[in-house]
Tab-separated table of C-alpha atoms in Angstrom:
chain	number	residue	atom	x	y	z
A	1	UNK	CA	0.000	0.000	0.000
A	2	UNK	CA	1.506	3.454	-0.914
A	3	UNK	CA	1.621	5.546	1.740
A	4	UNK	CA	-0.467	8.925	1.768
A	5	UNK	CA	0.917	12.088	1.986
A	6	UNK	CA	-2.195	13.703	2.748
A	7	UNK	CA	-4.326	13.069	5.846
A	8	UNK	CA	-7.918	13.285	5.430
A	9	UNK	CA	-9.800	15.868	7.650
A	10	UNK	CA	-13.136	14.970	9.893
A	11	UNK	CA	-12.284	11.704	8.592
A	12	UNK	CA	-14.948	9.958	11.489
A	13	UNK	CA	-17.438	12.691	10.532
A	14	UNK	CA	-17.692	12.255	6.436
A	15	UNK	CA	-18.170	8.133	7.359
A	16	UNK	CA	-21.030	9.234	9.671
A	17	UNK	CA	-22.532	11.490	7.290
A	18	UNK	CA	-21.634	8.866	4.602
A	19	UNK	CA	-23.131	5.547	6.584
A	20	UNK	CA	-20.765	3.877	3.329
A	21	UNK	CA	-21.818	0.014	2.806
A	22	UNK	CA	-21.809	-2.680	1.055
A	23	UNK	CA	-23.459	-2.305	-1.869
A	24	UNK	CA	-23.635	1.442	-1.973
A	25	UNK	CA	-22.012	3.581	-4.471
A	26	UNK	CA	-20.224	6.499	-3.674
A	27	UNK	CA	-18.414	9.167	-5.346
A	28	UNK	CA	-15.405	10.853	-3.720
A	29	UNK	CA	-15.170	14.049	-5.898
A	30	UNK	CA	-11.771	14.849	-4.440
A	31	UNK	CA	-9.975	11.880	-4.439
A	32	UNK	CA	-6.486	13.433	-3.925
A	33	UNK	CA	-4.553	11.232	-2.393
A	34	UNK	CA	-7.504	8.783	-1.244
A	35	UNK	CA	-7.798	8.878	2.112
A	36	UNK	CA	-11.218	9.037	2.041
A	37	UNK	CA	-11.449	6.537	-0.721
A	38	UNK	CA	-10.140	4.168	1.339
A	39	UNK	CA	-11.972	4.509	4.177
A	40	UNK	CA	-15.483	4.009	2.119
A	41	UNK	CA	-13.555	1.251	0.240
A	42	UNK	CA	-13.150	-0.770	4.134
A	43	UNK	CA	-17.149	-0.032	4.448
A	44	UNK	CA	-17.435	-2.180	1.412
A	45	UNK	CA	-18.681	0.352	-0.698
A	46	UNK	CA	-18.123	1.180	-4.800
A	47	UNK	CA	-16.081	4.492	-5.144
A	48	UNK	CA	-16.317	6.269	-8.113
A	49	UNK	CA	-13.555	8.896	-7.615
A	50	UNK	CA	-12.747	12.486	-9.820
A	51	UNK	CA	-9.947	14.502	-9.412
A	52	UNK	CA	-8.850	17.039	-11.905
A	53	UNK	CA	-4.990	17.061	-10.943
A	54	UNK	CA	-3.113	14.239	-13.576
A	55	UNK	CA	-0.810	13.882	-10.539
A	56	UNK	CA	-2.955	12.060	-8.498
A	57	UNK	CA	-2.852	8.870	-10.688
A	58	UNK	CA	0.118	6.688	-8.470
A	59	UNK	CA	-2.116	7.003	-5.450
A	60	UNK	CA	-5.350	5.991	-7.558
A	61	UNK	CA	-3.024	3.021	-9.111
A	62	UNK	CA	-2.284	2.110	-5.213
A	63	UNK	CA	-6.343	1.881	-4.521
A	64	UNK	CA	-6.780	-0.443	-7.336
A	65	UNK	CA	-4.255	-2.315	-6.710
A	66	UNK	CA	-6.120	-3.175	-3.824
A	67	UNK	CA	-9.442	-3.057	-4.577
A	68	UNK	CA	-10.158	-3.528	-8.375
A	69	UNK	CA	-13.430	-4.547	-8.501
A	70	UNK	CA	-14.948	-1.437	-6.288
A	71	UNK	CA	-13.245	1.552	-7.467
A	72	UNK	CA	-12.448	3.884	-10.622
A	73	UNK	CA	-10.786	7.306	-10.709
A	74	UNK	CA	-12.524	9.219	-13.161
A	75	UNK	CA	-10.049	12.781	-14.348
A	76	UNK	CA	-12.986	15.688	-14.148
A	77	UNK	CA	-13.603	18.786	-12.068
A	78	UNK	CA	-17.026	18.901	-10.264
A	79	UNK	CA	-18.647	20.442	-12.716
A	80	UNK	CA	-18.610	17.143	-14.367
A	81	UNK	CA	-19.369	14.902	-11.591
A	82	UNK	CA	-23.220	13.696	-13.286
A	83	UNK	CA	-21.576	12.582	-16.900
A	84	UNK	CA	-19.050	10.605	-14.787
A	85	UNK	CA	-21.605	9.377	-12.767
A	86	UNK	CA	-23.651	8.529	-16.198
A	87	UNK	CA	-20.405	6.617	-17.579
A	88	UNK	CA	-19.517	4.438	-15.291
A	89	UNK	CA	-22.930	2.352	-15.674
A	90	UNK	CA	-24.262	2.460	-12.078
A	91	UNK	CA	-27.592	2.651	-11.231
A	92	UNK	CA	-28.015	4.628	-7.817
A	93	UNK	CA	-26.111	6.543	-6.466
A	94	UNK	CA	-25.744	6.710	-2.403
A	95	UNK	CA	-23.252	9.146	-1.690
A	96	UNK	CA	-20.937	12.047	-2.550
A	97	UNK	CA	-17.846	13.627	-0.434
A	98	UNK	CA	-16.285	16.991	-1.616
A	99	UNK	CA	-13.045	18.055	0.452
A	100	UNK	CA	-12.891	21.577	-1.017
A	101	UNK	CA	-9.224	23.521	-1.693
A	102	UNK	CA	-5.606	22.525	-2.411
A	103	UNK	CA	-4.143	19.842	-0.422
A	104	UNK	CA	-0.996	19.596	1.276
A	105	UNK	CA	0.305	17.077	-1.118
A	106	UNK	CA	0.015	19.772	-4.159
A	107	UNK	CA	1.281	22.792	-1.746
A	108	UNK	CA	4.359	20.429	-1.342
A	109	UNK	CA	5.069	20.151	-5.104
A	110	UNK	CA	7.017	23.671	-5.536
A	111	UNK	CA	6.699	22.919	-9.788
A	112	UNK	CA	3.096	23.529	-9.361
A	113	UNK	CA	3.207	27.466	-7.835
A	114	UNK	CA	0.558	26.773	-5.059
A	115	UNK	CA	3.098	28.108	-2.350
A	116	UNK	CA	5.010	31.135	-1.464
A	117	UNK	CA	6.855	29.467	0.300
A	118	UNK	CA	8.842	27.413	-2.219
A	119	UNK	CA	9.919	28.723	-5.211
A	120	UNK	CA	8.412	27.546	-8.650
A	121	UNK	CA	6.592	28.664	-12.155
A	122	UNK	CA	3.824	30.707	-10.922
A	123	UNK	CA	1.007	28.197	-12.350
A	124	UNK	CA	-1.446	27.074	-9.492
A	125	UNK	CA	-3.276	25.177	-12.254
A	126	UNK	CA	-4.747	21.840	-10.320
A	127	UNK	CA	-6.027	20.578	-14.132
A	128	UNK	CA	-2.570	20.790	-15.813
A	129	UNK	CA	0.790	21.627	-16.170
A	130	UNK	CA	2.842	23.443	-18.791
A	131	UNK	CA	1.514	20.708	-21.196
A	132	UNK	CA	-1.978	21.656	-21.153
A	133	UNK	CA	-4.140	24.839	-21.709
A	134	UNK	CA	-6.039	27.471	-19.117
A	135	UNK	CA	-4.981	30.272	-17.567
A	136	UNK	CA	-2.058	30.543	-14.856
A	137	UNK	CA	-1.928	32.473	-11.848
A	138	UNK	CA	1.271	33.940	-14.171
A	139	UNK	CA	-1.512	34.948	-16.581
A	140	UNK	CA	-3.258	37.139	-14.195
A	141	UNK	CA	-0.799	39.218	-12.671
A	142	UNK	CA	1.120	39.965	-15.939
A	143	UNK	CA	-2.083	41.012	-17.903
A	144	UNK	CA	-4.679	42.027	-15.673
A	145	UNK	CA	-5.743	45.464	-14.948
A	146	UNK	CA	-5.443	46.944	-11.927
A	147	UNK	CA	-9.016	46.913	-11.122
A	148	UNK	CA	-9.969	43.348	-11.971
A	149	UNK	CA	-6.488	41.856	-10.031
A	150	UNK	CA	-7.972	44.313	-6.810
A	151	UNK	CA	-11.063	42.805	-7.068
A	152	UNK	CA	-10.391	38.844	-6.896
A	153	UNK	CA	-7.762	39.720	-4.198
A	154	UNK	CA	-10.241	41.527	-2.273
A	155	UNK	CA	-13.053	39.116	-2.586
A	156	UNK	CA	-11.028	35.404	-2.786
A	157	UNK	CA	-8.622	36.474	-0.235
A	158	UNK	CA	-9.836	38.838	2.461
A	159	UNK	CA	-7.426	41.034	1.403
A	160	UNK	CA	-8.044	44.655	2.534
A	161	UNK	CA	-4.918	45.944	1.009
A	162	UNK	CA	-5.960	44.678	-2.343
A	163	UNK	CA	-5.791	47.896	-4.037
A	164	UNK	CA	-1.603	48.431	-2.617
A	165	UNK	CA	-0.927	45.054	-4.183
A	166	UNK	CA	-2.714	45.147	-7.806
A	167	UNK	CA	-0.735	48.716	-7.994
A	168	UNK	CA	2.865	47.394	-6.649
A	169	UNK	CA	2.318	44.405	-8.979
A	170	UNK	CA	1.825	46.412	-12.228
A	171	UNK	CA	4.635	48.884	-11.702
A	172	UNK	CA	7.003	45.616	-10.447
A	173	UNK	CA	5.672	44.111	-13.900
A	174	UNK	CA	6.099	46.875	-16.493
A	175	UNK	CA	9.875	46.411	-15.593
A	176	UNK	CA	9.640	42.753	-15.739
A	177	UNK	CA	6.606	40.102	-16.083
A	178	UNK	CA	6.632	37.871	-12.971
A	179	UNK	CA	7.614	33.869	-13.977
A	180	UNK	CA	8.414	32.540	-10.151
A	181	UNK	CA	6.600	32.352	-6.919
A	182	UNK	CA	8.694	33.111	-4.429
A	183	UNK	CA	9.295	36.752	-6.763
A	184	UNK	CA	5.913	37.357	-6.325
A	185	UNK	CA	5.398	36.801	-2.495
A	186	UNK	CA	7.925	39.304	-2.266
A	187	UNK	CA	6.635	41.959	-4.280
A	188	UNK	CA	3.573	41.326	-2.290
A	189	UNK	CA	5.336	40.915	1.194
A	190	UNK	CA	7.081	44.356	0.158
A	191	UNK	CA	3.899	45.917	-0.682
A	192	UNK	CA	2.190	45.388	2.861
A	193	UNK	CA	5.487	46.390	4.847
A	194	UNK	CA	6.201	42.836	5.512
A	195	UNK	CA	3.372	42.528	8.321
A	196	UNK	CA	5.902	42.116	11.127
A	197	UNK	CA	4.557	39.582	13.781
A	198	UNK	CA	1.342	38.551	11.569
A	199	UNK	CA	-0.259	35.009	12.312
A	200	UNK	CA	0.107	34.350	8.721
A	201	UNK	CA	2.781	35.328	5.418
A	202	UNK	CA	1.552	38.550	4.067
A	203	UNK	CA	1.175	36.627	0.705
A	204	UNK	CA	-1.341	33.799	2.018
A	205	UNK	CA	-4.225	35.827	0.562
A	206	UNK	CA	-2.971	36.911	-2.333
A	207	UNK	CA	-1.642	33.251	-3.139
A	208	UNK	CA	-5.211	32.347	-1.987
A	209	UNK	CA	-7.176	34.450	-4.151
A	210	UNK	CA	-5.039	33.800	-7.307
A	211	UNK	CA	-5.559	29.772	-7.158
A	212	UNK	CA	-9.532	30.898	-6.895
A	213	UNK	CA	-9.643	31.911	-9.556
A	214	UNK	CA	-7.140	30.150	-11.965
A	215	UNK	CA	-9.054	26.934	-11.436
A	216	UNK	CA	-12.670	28.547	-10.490
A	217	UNK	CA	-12.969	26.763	-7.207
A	218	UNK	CA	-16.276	28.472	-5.920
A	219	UNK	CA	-17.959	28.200	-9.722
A	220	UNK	CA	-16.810	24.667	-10.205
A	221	UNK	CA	-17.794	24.201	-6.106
A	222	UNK	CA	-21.608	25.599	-7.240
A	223	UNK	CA	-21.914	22.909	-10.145
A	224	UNK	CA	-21.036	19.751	-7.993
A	225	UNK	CA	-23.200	20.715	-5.817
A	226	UNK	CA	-26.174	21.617	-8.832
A	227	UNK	CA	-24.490	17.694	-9.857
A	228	UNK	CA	-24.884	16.383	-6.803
A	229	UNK	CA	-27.964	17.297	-5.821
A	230	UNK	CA	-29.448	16.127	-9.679
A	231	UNK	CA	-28.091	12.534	-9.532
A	232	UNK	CA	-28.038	11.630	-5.668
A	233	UNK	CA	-30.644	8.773	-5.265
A	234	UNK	CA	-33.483	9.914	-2.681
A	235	UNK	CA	-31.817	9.128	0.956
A	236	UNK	CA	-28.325	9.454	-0.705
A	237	UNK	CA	-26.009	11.584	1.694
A	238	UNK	CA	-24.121	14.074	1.239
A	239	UNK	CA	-21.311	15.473	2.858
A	240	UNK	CA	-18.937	18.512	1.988
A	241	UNK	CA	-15.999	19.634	3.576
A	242	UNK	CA	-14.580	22.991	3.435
A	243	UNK	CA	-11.688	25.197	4.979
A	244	UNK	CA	-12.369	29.027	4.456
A	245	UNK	CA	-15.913	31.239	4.773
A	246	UNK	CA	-16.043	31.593	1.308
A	247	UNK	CA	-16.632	27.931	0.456
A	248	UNK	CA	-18.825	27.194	3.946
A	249	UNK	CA	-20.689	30.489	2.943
A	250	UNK	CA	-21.508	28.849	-0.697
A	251	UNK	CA	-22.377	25.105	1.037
A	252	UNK	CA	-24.390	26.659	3.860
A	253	UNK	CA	-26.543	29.221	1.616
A	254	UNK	CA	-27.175	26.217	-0.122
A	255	UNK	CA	-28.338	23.697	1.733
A	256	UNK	CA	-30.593	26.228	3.546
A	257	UNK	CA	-32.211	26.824	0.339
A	258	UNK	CA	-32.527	23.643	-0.540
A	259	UNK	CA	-33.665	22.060	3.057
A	260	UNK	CA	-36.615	25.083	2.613
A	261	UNK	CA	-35.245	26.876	5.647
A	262	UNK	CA	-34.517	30.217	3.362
A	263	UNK	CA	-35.768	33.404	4.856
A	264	UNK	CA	-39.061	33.907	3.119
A	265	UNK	CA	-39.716	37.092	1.206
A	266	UNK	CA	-42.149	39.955	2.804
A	267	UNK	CA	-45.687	38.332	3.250
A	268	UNK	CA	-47.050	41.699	1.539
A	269	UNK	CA	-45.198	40.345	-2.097
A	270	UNK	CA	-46.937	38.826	-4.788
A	271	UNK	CA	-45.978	35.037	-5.155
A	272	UNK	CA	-44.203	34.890	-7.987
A	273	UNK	CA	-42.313	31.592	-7.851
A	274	UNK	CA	-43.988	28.578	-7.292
A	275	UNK	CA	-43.337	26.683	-3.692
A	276	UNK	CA	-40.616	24.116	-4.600
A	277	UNK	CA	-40.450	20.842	-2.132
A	278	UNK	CA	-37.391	20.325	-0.261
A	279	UNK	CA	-34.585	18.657	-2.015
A	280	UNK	CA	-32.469	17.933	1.111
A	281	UNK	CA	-32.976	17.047	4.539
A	282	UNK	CA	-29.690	18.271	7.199
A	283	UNK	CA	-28.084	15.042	8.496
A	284	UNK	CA	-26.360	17.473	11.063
A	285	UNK	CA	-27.375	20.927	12.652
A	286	UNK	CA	-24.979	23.235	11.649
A	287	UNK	CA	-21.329	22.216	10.399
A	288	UNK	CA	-18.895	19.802	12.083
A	289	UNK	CA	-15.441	20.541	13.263
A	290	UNK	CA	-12.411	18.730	13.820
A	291	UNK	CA	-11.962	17.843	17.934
A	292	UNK	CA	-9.441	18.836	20.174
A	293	UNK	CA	-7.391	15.029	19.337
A	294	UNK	CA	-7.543	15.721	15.369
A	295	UNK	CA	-6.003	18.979	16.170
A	296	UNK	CA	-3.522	17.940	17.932
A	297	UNK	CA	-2.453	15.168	15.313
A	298	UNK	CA	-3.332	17.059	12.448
A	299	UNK	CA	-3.319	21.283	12.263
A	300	UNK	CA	-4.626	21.494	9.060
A	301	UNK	CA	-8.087	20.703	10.444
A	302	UNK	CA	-7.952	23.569	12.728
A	303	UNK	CA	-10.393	25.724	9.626
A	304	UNK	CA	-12.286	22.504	8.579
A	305	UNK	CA	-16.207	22.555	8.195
A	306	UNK	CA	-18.494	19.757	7.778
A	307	UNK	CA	-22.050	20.079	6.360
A	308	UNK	CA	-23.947	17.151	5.565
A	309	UNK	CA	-27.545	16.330	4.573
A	310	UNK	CA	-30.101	13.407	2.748
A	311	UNK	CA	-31.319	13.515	-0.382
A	312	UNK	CA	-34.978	13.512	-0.380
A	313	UNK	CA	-37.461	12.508	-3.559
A	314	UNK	CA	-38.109	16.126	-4.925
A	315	UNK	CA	-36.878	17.012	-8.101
A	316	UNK	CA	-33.581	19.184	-7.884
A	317	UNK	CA	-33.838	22.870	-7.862
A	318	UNK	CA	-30.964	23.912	-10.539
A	319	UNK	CA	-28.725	26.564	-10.774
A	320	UNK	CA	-27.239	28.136	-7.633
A	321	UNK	CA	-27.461	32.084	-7.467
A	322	UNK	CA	-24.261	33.307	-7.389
């Protein structure tokens, strides 16, 4: 068995959510490096698994090297989760994980310009590499404008210096386009007067807000949940974990809407929509977080959310406002 370099948050909490067994299929929309794969996999559960990162295929090799005949690593983003569901031939589907952001295994790998802290091509592509196409995180801070670059900083990363940043960036770049990571962080670093004594690198939301939005995370987060919700069998469970307000914000807004808690509109306002049945049922009040032991074994849990909820019979609801 290959060992895994990535250790799976709330891991107790997803199988609870999940109740994975035999019998039951289940997709695991972020395999990474399988950790919750496996897990299902010792329920006795199917496991479809997607992952968009090619890098991921050793540890999905491992998996079926061990279990052949109940698991398949399909290569798709979320967005595509129902056609991989629809390919593989299955005919119910019981459950769906999504463990939302970059992993430690792919903040490790300095060649793919996640980190600021190693130095690498400034990519932060999780499809692709230099072989394939899409924007870069390169892309977007050599050709932006000002405005736009402000804007994703401000609203992917938290960061209230946006505007300082966006401006040091183009007058760094009219001199010379920006190719590495580490240059970057300390353009940015320079920008916010270094931050002396801050919890966090001055460049953790600027690094943050650029892999947003090279691979889409919150649009491609909205479809596979849209997916999810269209090709779940009624009492399939879902569970969804995420690790900053942004994502939680999308998850929780969503299953409120679609477990019919929404705040209703003024009763003085014409009906206009018609009364849609609940597509979801909470399988938990509120969201799960990691106990005091996982912290202690595992820090990267500290920001980790857990919503879960049931699939009910109504037809799904569609498109998620943005």
């Amino acid at each position: 068995m290959m060992a895994s370099p990535h250790a799976p948050v709330l891991l107790d909490e997803v199988l609870e959510a999940l109740e994975p067994r035999a019998g039951d299929v289940i997709i695991d929309a972020t395999f990474g490096a399988g950790g919750y794969t496996r897990a299902i996999l010792a329920a006795g559960a199917t496991v479809i698994a997607l992952d968009r990162d090619p890098t991921v295929q050793p540890h999905a090799d491992a998996v079926a090297a061990d279990y052949s005949d109940r698991f398949r690593l399909v290569r798709t983003p979320f967005s595509g989760l129902a056609e991989a569901f629809e390919g593989t031939g299955e005919a119910k589907l019981d459950g769906v994980v999504f463990d939302i952001g970059v992993s430690s295994m792919q903040l490790d790998q300095a060649e793919r310009g996640f980190s600021f802290m190693r130095d690498g091509p400034l990519d932060m592509r999780m499809s692709a590499n230099s072989d394939h196409g899409g924007e870069t995180a390169a892309d977007i801070v050599n050709t932006w404008d000002h405005g736009p670059m402000a804007h994703i900083f401000k609203l992917y990363g938290d960061e209230r210096q946006s505007g300082r940043v966006a401006t040091a960036i183009l007058r760094r770049r009219a001199e010379q386009p920006f190719s590495r990571t580490l240059d970057l962080a300390q353009v940015v670093e320079k920008a916010l007067g270094g931050r002396r004594g801050a919890a966090i690198h001055p460049a953790t939301r600027v690094f943050q807000a650029l892999r947003i939005a090279v691979n889409d995370e919150l649009g491609e987060l909205r479809a596979g949940l849209e997916a999810a919700e269209a090709t779940l069998a009624p009492g399939g469970r879902l569970a969804v974990v995420t690790f900053h307000s942004l994502e939680d914000r999308i998850v929780k807004a969503f299953l409120t809407e679609r477990t019919g808690n929404a705040p209703g509109g003024s009763r003085h306002a014409p009906v206009t929509v018609e009364t849609r049945k609940p597509s979801f049922t909470l399988k938990f009040k509120g969201a799960v977080e990691a106990g005091e032991a996982e912290l202690a074994a595992n820090p990267r849990a500290r920001s980790a959310r857990l919503r879960a909820a049931v699939r009910t019979d109504a037809a799904p609801w569609g498109r998620i406002a943005a």
